[in-house]
PDB file of C-alpha atoms and ligand atoms in Angstrom:
ATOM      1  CA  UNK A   1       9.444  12.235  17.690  1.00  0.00           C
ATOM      2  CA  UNK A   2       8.386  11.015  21.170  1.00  0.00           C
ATOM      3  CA  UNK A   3       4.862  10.080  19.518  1.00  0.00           C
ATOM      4  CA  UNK A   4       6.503   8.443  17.085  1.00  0.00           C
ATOM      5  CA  UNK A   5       8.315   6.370  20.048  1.00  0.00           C
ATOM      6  CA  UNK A   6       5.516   5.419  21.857  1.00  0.00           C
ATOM      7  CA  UNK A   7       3.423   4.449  18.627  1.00  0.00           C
ATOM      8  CA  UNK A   8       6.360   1.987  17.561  1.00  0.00           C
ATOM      9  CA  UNK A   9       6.286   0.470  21.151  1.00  0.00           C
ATOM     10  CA  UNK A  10       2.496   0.456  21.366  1.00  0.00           C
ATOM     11  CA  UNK A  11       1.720  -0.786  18.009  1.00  0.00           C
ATOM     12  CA  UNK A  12       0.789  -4.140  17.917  1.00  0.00           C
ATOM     13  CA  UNK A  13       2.789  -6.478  15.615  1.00  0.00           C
ATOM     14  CA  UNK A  14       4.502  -9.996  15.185  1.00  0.00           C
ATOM     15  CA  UNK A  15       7.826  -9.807  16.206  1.00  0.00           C
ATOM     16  CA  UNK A  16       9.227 -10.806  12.350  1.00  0.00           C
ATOM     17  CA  UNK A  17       7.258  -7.456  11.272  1.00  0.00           C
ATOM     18  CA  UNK A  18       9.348  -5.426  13.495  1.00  0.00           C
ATOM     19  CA  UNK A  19      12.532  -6.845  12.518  1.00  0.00           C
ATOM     20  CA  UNK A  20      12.355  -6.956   8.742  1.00  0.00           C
ATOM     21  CA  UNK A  21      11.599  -2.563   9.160  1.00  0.00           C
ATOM     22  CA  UNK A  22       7.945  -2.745   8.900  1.00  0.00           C
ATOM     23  CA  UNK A  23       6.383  -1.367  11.677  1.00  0.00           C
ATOM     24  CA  UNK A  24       9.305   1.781  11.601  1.00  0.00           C
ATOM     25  CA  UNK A  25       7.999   2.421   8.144  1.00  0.00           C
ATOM     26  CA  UNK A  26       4.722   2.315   9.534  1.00  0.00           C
ATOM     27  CA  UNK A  27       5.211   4.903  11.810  1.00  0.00           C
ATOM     28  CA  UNK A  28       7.238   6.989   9.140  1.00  0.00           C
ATOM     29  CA  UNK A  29       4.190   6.538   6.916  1.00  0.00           C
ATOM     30  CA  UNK A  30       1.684   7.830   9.923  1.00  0.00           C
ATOM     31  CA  UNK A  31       3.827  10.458  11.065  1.00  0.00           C
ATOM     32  CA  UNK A  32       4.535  12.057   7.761  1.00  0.00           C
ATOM     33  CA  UNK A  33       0.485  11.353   6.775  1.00  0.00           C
ATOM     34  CA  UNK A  34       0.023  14.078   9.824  1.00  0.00           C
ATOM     35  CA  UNK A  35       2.481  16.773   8.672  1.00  0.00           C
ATOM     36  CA  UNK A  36       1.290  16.364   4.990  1.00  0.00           C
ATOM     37  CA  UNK A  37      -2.048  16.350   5.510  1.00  0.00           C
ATOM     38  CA  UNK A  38      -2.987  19.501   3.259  1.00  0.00           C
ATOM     39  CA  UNK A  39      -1.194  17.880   0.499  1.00  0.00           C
ATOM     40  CA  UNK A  40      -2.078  14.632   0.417  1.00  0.00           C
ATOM     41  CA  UNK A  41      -5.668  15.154   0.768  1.00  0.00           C
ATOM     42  CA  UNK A  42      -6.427  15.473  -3.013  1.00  0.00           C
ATOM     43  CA  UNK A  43      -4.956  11.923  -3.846  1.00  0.00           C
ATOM     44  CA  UNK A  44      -6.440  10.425  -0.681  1.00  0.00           C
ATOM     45  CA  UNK A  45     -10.196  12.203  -1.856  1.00  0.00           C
ATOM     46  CA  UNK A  46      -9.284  10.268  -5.048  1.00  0.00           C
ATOM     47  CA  UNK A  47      -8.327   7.443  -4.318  1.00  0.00           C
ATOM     48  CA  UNK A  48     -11.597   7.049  -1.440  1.00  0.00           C
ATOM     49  CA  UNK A  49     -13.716   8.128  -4.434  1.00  0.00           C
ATOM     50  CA  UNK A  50     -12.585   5.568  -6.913  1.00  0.00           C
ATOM     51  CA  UNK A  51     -12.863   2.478  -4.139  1.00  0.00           C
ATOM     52  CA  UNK A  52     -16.577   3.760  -3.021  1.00  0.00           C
ATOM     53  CA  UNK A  53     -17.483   3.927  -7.166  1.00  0.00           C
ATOM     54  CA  UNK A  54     -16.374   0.127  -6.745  1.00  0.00           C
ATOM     55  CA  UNK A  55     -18.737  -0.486  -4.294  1.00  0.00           C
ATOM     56  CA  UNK A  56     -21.285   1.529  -5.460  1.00  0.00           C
ATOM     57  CA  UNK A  57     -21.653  -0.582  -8.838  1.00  0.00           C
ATOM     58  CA  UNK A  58     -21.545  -4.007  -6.848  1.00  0.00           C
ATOM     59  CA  UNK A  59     -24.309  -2.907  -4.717  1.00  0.00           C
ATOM     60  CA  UNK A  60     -24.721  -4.998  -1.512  1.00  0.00           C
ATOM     61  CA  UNK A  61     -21.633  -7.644  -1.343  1.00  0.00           C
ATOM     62  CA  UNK A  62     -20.551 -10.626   0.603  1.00  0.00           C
ATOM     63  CA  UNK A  63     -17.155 -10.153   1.314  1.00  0.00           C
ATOM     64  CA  UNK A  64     -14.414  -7.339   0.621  1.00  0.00           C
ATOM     65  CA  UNK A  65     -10.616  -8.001   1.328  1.00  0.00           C
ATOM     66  CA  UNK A  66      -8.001  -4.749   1.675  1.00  0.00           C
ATOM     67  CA  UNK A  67      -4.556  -5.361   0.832  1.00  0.00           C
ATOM     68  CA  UNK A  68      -2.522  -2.644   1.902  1.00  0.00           C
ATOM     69  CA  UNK A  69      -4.697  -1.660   4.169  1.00  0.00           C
ATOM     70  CA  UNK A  70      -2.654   0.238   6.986  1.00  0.00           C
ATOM     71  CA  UNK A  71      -3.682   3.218   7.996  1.00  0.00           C
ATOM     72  CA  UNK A  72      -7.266   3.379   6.279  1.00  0.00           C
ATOM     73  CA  UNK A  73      -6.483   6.914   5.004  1.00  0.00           C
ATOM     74  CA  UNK A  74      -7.516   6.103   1.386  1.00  0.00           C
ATOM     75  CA  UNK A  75     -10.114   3.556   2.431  1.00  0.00           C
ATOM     76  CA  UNK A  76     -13.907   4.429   2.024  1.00  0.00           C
ATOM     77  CA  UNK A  77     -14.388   1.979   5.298  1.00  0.00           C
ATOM     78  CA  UNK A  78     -17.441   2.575   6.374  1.00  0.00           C
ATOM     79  CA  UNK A  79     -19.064   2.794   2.593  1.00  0.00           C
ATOM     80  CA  UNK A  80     -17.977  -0.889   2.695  1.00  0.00           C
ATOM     81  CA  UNK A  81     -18.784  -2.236   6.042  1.00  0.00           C
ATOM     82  CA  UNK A  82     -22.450  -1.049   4.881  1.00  0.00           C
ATOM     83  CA  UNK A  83     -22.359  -2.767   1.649  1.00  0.00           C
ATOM     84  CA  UNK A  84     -20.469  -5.711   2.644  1.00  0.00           C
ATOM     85  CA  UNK A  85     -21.335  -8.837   5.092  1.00  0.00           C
ATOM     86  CA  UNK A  86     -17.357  -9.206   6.104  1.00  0.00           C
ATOM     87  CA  UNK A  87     -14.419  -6.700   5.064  1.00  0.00           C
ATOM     88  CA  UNK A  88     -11.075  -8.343   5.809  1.00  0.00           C
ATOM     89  CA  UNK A  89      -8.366  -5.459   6.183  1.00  0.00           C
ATOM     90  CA  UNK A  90      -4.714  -7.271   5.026  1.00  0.00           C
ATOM     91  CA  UNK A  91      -1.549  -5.411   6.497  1.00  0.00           C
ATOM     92  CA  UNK A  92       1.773  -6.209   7.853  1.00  0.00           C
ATOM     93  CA  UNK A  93       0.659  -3.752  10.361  1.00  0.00           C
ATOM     94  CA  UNK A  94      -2.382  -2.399  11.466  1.00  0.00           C
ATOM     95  CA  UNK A  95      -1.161   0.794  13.118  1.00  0.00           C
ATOM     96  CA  UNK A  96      -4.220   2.124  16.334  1.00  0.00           C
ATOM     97  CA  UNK A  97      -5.765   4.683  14.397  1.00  0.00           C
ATOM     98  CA  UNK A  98      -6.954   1.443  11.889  1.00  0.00           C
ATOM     99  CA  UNK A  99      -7.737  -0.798  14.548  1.00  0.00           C
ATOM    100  CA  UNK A 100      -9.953   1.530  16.249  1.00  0.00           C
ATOM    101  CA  UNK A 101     -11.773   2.189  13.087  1.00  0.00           C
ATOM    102  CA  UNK A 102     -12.079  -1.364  12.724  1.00  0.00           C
ATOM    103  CA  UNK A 103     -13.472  -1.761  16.185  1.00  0.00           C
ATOM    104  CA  UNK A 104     -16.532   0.308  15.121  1.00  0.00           C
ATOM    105  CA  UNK A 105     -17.608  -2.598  12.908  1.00  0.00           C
ATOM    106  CA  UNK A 106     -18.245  -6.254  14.588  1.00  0.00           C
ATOM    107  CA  UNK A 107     -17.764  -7.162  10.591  1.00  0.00           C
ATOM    108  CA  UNK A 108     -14.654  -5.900   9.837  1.00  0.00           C
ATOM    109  CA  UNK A 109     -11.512  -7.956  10.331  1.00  0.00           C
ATOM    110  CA  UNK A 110      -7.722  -7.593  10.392  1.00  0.00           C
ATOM    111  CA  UNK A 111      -5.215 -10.364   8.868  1.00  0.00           C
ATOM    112  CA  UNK A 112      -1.820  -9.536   9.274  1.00  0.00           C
ATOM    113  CA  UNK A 113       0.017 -11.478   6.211  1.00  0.00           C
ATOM    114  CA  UNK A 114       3.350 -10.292   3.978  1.00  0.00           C
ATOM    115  CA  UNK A 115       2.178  -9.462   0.981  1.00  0.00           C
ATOM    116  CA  UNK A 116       5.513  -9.189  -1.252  1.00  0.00           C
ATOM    117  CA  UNK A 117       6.044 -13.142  -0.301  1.00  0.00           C
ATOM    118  CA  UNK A 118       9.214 -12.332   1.160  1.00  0.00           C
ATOM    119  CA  UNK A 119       8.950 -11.643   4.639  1.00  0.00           C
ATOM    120  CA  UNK A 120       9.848 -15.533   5.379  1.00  0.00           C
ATOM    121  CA  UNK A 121      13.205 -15.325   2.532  1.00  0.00           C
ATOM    122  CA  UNK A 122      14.483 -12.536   4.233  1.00  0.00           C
ATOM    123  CA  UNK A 123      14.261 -13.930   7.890  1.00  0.00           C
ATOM    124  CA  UNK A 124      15.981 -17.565   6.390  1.00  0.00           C
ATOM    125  CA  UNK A 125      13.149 -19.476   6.371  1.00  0.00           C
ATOM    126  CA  UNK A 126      12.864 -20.217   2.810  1.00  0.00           C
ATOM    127  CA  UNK A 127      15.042 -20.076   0.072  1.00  0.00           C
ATOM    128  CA  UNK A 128      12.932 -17.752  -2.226  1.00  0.00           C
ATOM    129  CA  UNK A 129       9.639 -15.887  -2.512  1.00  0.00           C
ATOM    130  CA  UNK A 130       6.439 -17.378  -1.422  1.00  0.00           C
ATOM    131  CA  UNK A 131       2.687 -16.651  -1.287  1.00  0.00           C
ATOM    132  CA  UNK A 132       1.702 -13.240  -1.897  1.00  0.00           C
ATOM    133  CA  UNK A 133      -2.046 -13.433  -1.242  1.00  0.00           C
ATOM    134  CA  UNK A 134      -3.919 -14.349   1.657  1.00  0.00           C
ATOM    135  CA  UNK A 135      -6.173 -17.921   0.930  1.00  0.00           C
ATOM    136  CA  UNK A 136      -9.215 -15.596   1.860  1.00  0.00           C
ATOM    137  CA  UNK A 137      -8.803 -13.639  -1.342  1.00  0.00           C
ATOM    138  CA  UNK A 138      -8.968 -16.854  -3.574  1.00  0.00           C
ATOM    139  CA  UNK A 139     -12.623 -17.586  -1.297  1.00  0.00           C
ATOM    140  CA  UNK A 140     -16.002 -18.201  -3.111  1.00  0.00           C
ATOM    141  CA  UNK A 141     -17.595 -15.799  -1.143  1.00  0.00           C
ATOM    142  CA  UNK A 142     -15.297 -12.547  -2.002  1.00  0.00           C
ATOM    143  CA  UNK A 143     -17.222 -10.003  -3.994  1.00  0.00           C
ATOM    144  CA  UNK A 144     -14.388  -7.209  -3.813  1.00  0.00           C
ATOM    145  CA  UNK A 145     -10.746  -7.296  -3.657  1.00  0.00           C
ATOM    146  CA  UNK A 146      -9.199  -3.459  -3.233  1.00  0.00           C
ATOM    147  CA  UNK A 147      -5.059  -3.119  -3.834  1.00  0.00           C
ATOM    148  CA  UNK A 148      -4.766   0.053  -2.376  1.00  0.00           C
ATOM    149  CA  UNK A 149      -1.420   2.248  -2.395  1.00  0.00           C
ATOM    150  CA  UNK A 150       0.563  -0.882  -1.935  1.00  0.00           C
ATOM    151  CA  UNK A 151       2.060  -2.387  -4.999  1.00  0.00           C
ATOM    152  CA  UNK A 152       4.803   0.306  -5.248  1.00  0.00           C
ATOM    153  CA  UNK A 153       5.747  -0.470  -1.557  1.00  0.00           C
ATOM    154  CA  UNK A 154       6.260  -4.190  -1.608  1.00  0.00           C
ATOM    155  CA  UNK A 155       9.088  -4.032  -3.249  1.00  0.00           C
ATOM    156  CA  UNK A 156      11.065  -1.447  -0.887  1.00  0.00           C
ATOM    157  CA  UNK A 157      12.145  -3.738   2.132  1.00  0.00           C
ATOM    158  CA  UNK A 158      13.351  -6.614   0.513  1.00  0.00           C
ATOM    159  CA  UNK A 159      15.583  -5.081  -2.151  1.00  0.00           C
ATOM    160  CA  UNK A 160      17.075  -2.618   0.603  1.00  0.00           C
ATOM    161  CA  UNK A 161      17.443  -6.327   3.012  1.00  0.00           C
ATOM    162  CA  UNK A 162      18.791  -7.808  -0.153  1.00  0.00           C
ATOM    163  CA  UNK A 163      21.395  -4.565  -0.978  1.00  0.00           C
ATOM    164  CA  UNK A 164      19.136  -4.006  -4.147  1.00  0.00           C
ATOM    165  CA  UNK A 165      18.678  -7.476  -4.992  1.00  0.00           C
ATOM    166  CA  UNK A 166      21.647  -7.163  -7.536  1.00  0.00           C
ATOM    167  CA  UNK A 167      23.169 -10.581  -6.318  1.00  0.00           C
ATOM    168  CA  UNK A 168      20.454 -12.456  -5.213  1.00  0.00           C
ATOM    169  CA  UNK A 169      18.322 -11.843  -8.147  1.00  0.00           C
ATOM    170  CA  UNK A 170      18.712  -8.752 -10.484  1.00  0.00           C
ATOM    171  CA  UNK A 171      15.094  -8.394 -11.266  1.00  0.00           C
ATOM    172  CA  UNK A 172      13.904  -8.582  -7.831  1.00  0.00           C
ATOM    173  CA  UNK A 173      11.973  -5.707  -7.464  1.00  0.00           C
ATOM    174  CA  UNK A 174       9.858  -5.881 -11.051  1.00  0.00           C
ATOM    175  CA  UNK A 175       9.596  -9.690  -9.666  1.00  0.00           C
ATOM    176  CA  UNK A 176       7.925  -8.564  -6.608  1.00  0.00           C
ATOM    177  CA  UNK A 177       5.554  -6.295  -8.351  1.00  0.00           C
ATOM    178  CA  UNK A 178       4.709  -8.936 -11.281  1.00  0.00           C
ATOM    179  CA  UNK A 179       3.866 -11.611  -8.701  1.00  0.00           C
ATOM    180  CA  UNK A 180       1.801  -9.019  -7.087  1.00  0.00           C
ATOM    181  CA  UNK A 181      -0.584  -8.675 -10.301  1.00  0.00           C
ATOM    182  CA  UNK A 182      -0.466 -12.309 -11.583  1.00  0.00           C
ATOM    183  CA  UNK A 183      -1.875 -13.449  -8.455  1.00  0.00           C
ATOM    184  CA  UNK A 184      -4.325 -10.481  -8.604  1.00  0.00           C
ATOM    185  CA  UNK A 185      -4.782 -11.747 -12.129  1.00  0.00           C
ATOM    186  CA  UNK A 186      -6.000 -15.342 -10.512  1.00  0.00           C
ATOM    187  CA  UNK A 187      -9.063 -13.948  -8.350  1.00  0.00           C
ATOM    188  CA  UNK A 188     -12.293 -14.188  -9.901  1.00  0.00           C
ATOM    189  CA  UNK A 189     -13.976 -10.793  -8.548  1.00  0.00           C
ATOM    190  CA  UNK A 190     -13.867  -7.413  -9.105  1.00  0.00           C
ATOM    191  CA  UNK A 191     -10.558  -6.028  -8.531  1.00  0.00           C
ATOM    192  CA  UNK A 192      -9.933  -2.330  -7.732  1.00  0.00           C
ATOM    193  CA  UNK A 193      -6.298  -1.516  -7.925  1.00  0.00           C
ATOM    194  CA  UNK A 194      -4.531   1.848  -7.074  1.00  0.00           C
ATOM    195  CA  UNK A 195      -0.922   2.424  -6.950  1.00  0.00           C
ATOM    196  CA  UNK A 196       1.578   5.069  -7.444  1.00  0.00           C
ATOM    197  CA  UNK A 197       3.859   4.306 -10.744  1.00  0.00           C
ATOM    198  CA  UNK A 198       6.315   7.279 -11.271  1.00  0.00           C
ATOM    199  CA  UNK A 199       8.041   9.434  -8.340  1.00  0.00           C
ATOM    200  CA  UNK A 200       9.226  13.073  -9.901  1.00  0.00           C
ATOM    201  CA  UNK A 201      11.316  15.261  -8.283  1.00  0.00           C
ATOM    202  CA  UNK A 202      10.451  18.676  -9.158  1.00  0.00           C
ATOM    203  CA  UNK A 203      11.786  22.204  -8.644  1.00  0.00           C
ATOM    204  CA  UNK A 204       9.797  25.285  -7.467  1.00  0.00           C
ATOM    205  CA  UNK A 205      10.131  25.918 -11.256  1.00  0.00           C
ATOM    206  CA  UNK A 206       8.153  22.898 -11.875  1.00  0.00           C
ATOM    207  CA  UNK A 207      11.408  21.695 -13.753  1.00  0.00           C
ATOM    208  CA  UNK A 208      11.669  17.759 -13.043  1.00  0.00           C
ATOM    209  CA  UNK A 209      15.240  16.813 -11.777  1.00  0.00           C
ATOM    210  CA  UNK A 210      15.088  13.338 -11.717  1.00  0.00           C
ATOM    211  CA  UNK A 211      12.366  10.774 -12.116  1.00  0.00           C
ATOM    212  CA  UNK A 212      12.020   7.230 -11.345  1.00  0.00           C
ATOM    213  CA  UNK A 213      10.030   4.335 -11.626  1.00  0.00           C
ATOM    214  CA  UNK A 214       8.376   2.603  -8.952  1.00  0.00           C
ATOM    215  CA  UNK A 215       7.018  -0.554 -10.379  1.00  0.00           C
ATOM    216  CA  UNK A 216      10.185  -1.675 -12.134  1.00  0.00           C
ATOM    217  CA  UNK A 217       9.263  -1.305 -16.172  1.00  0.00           C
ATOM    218  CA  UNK A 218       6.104  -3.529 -15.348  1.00  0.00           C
ATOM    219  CA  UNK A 219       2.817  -2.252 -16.692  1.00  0.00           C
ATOM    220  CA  UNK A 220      -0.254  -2.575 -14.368  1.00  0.00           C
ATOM    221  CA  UNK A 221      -2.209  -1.633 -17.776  1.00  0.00           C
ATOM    222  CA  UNK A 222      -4.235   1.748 -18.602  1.00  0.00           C
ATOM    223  CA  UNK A 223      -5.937   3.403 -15.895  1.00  0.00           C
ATOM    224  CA  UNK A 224      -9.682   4.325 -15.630  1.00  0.00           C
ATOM    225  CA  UNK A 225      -8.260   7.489 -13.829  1.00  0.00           C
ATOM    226  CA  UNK A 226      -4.882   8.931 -13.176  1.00  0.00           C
ATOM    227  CA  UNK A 227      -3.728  11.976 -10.850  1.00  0.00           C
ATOM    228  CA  UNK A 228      -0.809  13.531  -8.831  1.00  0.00           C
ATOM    229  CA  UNK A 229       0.041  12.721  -5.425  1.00  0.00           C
ATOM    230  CA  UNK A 230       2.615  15.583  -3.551  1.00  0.00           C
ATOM    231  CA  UNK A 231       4.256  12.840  -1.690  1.00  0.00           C
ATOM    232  CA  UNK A 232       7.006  15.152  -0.473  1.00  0.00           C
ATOM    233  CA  UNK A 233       5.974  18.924  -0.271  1.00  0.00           C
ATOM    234  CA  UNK A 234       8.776  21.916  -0.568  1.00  0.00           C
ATOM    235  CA  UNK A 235      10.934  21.831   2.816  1.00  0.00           C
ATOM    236  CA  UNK A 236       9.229  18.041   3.706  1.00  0.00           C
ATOM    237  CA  UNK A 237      11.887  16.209   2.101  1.00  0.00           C
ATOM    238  CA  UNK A 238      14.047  19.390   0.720  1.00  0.00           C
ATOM    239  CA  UNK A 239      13.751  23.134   1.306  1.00  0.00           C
ATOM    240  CA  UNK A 240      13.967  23.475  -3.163  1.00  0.00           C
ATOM    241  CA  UNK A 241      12.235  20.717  -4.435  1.00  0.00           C
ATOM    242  CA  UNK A 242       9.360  18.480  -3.905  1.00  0.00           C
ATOM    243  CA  UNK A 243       8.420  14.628  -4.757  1.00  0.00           C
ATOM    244  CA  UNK A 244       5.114  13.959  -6.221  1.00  0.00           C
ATOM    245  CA  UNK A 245       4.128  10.566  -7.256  1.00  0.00           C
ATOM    246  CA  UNK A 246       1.690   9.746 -10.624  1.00  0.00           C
ATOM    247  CA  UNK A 247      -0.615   7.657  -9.472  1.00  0.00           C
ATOM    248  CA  UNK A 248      -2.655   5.261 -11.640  1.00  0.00           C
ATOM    249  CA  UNK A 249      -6.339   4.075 -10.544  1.00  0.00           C
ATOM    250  CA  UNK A 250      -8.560   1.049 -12.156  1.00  0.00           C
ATOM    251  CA  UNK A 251     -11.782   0.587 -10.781  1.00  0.00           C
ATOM    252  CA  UNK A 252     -12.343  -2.585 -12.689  1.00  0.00           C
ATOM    253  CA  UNK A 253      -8.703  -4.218 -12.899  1.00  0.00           C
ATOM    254  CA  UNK A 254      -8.042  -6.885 -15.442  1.00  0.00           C
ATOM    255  CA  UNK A 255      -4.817  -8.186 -16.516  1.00  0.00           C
ATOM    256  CA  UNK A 256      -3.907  -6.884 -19.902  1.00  0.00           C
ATOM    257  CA  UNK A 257      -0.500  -8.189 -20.159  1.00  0.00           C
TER     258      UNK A 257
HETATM  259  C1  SAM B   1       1.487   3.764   1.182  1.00  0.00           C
HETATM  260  S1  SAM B   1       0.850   2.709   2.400  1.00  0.00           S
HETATM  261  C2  SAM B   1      -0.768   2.369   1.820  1.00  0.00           C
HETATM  262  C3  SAM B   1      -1.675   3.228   2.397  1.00  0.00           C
HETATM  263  C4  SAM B   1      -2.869   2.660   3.112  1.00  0.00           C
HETATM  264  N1  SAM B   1      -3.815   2.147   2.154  1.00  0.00           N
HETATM  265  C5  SAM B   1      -3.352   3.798   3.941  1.00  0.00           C
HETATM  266  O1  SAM B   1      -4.349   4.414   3.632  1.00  0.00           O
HETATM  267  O2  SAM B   1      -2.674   4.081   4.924  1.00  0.00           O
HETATM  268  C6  SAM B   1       1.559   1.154   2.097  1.00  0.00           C
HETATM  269  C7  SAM B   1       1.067   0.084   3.031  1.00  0.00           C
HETATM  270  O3  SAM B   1       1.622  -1.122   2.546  1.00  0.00           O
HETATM  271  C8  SAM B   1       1.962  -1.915   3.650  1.00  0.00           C
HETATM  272  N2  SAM B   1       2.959  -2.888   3.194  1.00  0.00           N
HETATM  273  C9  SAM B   1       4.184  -2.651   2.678  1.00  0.00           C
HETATM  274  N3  SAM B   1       4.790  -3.809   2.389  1.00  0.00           N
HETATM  275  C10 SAM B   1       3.918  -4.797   2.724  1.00  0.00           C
HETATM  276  C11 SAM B   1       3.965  -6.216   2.664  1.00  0.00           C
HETATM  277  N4  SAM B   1       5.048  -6.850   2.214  1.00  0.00           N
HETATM  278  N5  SAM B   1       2.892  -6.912   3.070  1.00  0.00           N
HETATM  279  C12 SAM B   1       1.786  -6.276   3.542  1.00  0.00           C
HETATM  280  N6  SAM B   1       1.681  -4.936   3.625  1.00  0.00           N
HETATM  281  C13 SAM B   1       2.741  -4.207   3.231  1.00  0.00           C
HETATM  282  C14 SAM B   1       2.501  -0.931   4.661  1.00  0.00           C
HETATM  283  O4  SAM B   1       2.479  -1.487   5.969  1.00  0.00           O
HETATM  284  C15 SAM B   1       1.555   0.244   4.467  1.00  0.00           C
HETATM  285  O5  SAM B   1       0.466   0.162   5.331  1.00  0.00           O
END
């Protein structure tokens, strides 16, 4: 709890991210990384493996861009500082442990930037979504762009600032998620996409209690590779059940709807 404290105080971060929830969340996310560690080791393994196999088939690149990039635990990052001339690292918050594996590589950038477009709405600065990729994604130059573990999140903050989005606009959340692909769907390179796409809630019978779905009824398309990820152990977020996402991973993304 008190490192939790001193890692929201000490975490570097526009003020806007630390009002609109982001950097708590980022914290959450770190802190509860630590005490699952066991069990979330198999999905990070995968999802490090599937990024690398990227890289590995592009060979040496110019640049790579990371959305979702916080804390770097499913990032192979030094496989692609190696194989790439720049690697831009795209967060609303680049917690320490990320920025001091950055720091290792004179190559390896952070952008902070909101990548559900909404940062900006919520705060009263616009009257709807904006942007929801960084200009340096769109460059000549970019060889790689990795979505990793983020789609499913981008949604989370704005329909809970929104109270689920049900006045504002009803289909906010697949929306956010849609807008998140299409403009994946404009980039020219290779895309590698990962993202959780159904939480289950499970019993220590293995009988699922309730299920839900975290990209909204949109389709990302069918995965090269798909696996379980024990978000929640037994006793992490209840003592009799667990939460375990399915998590869907394309190595070579391409819009199929
Ligand atoms: C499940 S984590 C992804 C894991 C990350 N790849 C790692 O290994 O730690 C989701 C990440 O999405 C980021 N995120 C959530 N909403 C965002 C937004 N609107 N714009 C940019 N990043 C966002 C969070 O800050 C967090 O780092």
């Amino acid at each position: 709890m008190l490192l939790d404290w001193l890692s929201y105080l000490t975490t570097p971060a526009p003020w806007d991210a630390r009002r609109l929830g982001f950097v708590r969340d980022s914290i959450w996310l770190q802190s509860r990384s630590r005490r699952c560690r066991k069990a979330w080791k198999p999905h990070l393994d995968r999802s490090r493996a599937l990024i690398a196999g990227a890289v590995a088939e592009i060979g040496r690149g110019r640049t790579a861009v990371v959305l979702g990039s916080g804390l770097l635990d499913d990032i192979p990052l030094d496989r692609l500082a190696d194989s790439f001339n720049s690697v831009v690292l795209v967060d609303m918050v680049h917690p320490w442990p990320a920025r001091l594996a950055a720091r290792r590589h004179p190559h390896v950038g952070l952008l902070t930037f909101d990548l559900s477009g909404c940062a900006d709405w919520m705060l009263g600065r616009r009257t709807e979504p904006g942007l929801t990729l960084p200009a340096v994604c769109l460059g000549g130059d970019v060889d790689l762009v990795v979505s990793a573990n983020v789609l499913s999140q981008l949604p989370i903050l704005p329909l809970d600032h929104f109270c689920e989005g049900e006045d504002i606009m009803p289909d906010l959340g697949s929306r956010i998620v849609s807008a998140h692909l299409d403009a994946l769907a404009q980039i020219g390179c290779r895309i590698c996409l990962v993202t959780d796409t159904v939480q289950r809630e499970e019993d220590r019978s293995g009988q699922v209690l309730d299920r839900s779905d975290l990209l909204h009824g949109v389709d990302a398309g069918s995965p090269d590779q798909e696996w379980d990820w024990v978000l929640a152990p037994f006793g992490e977020a209840a003592r009799g059940s667990r939460l375990v996402h399915r998590v869907h991973g394309f190595s070579d993304w391409r819009p199929s709807r």
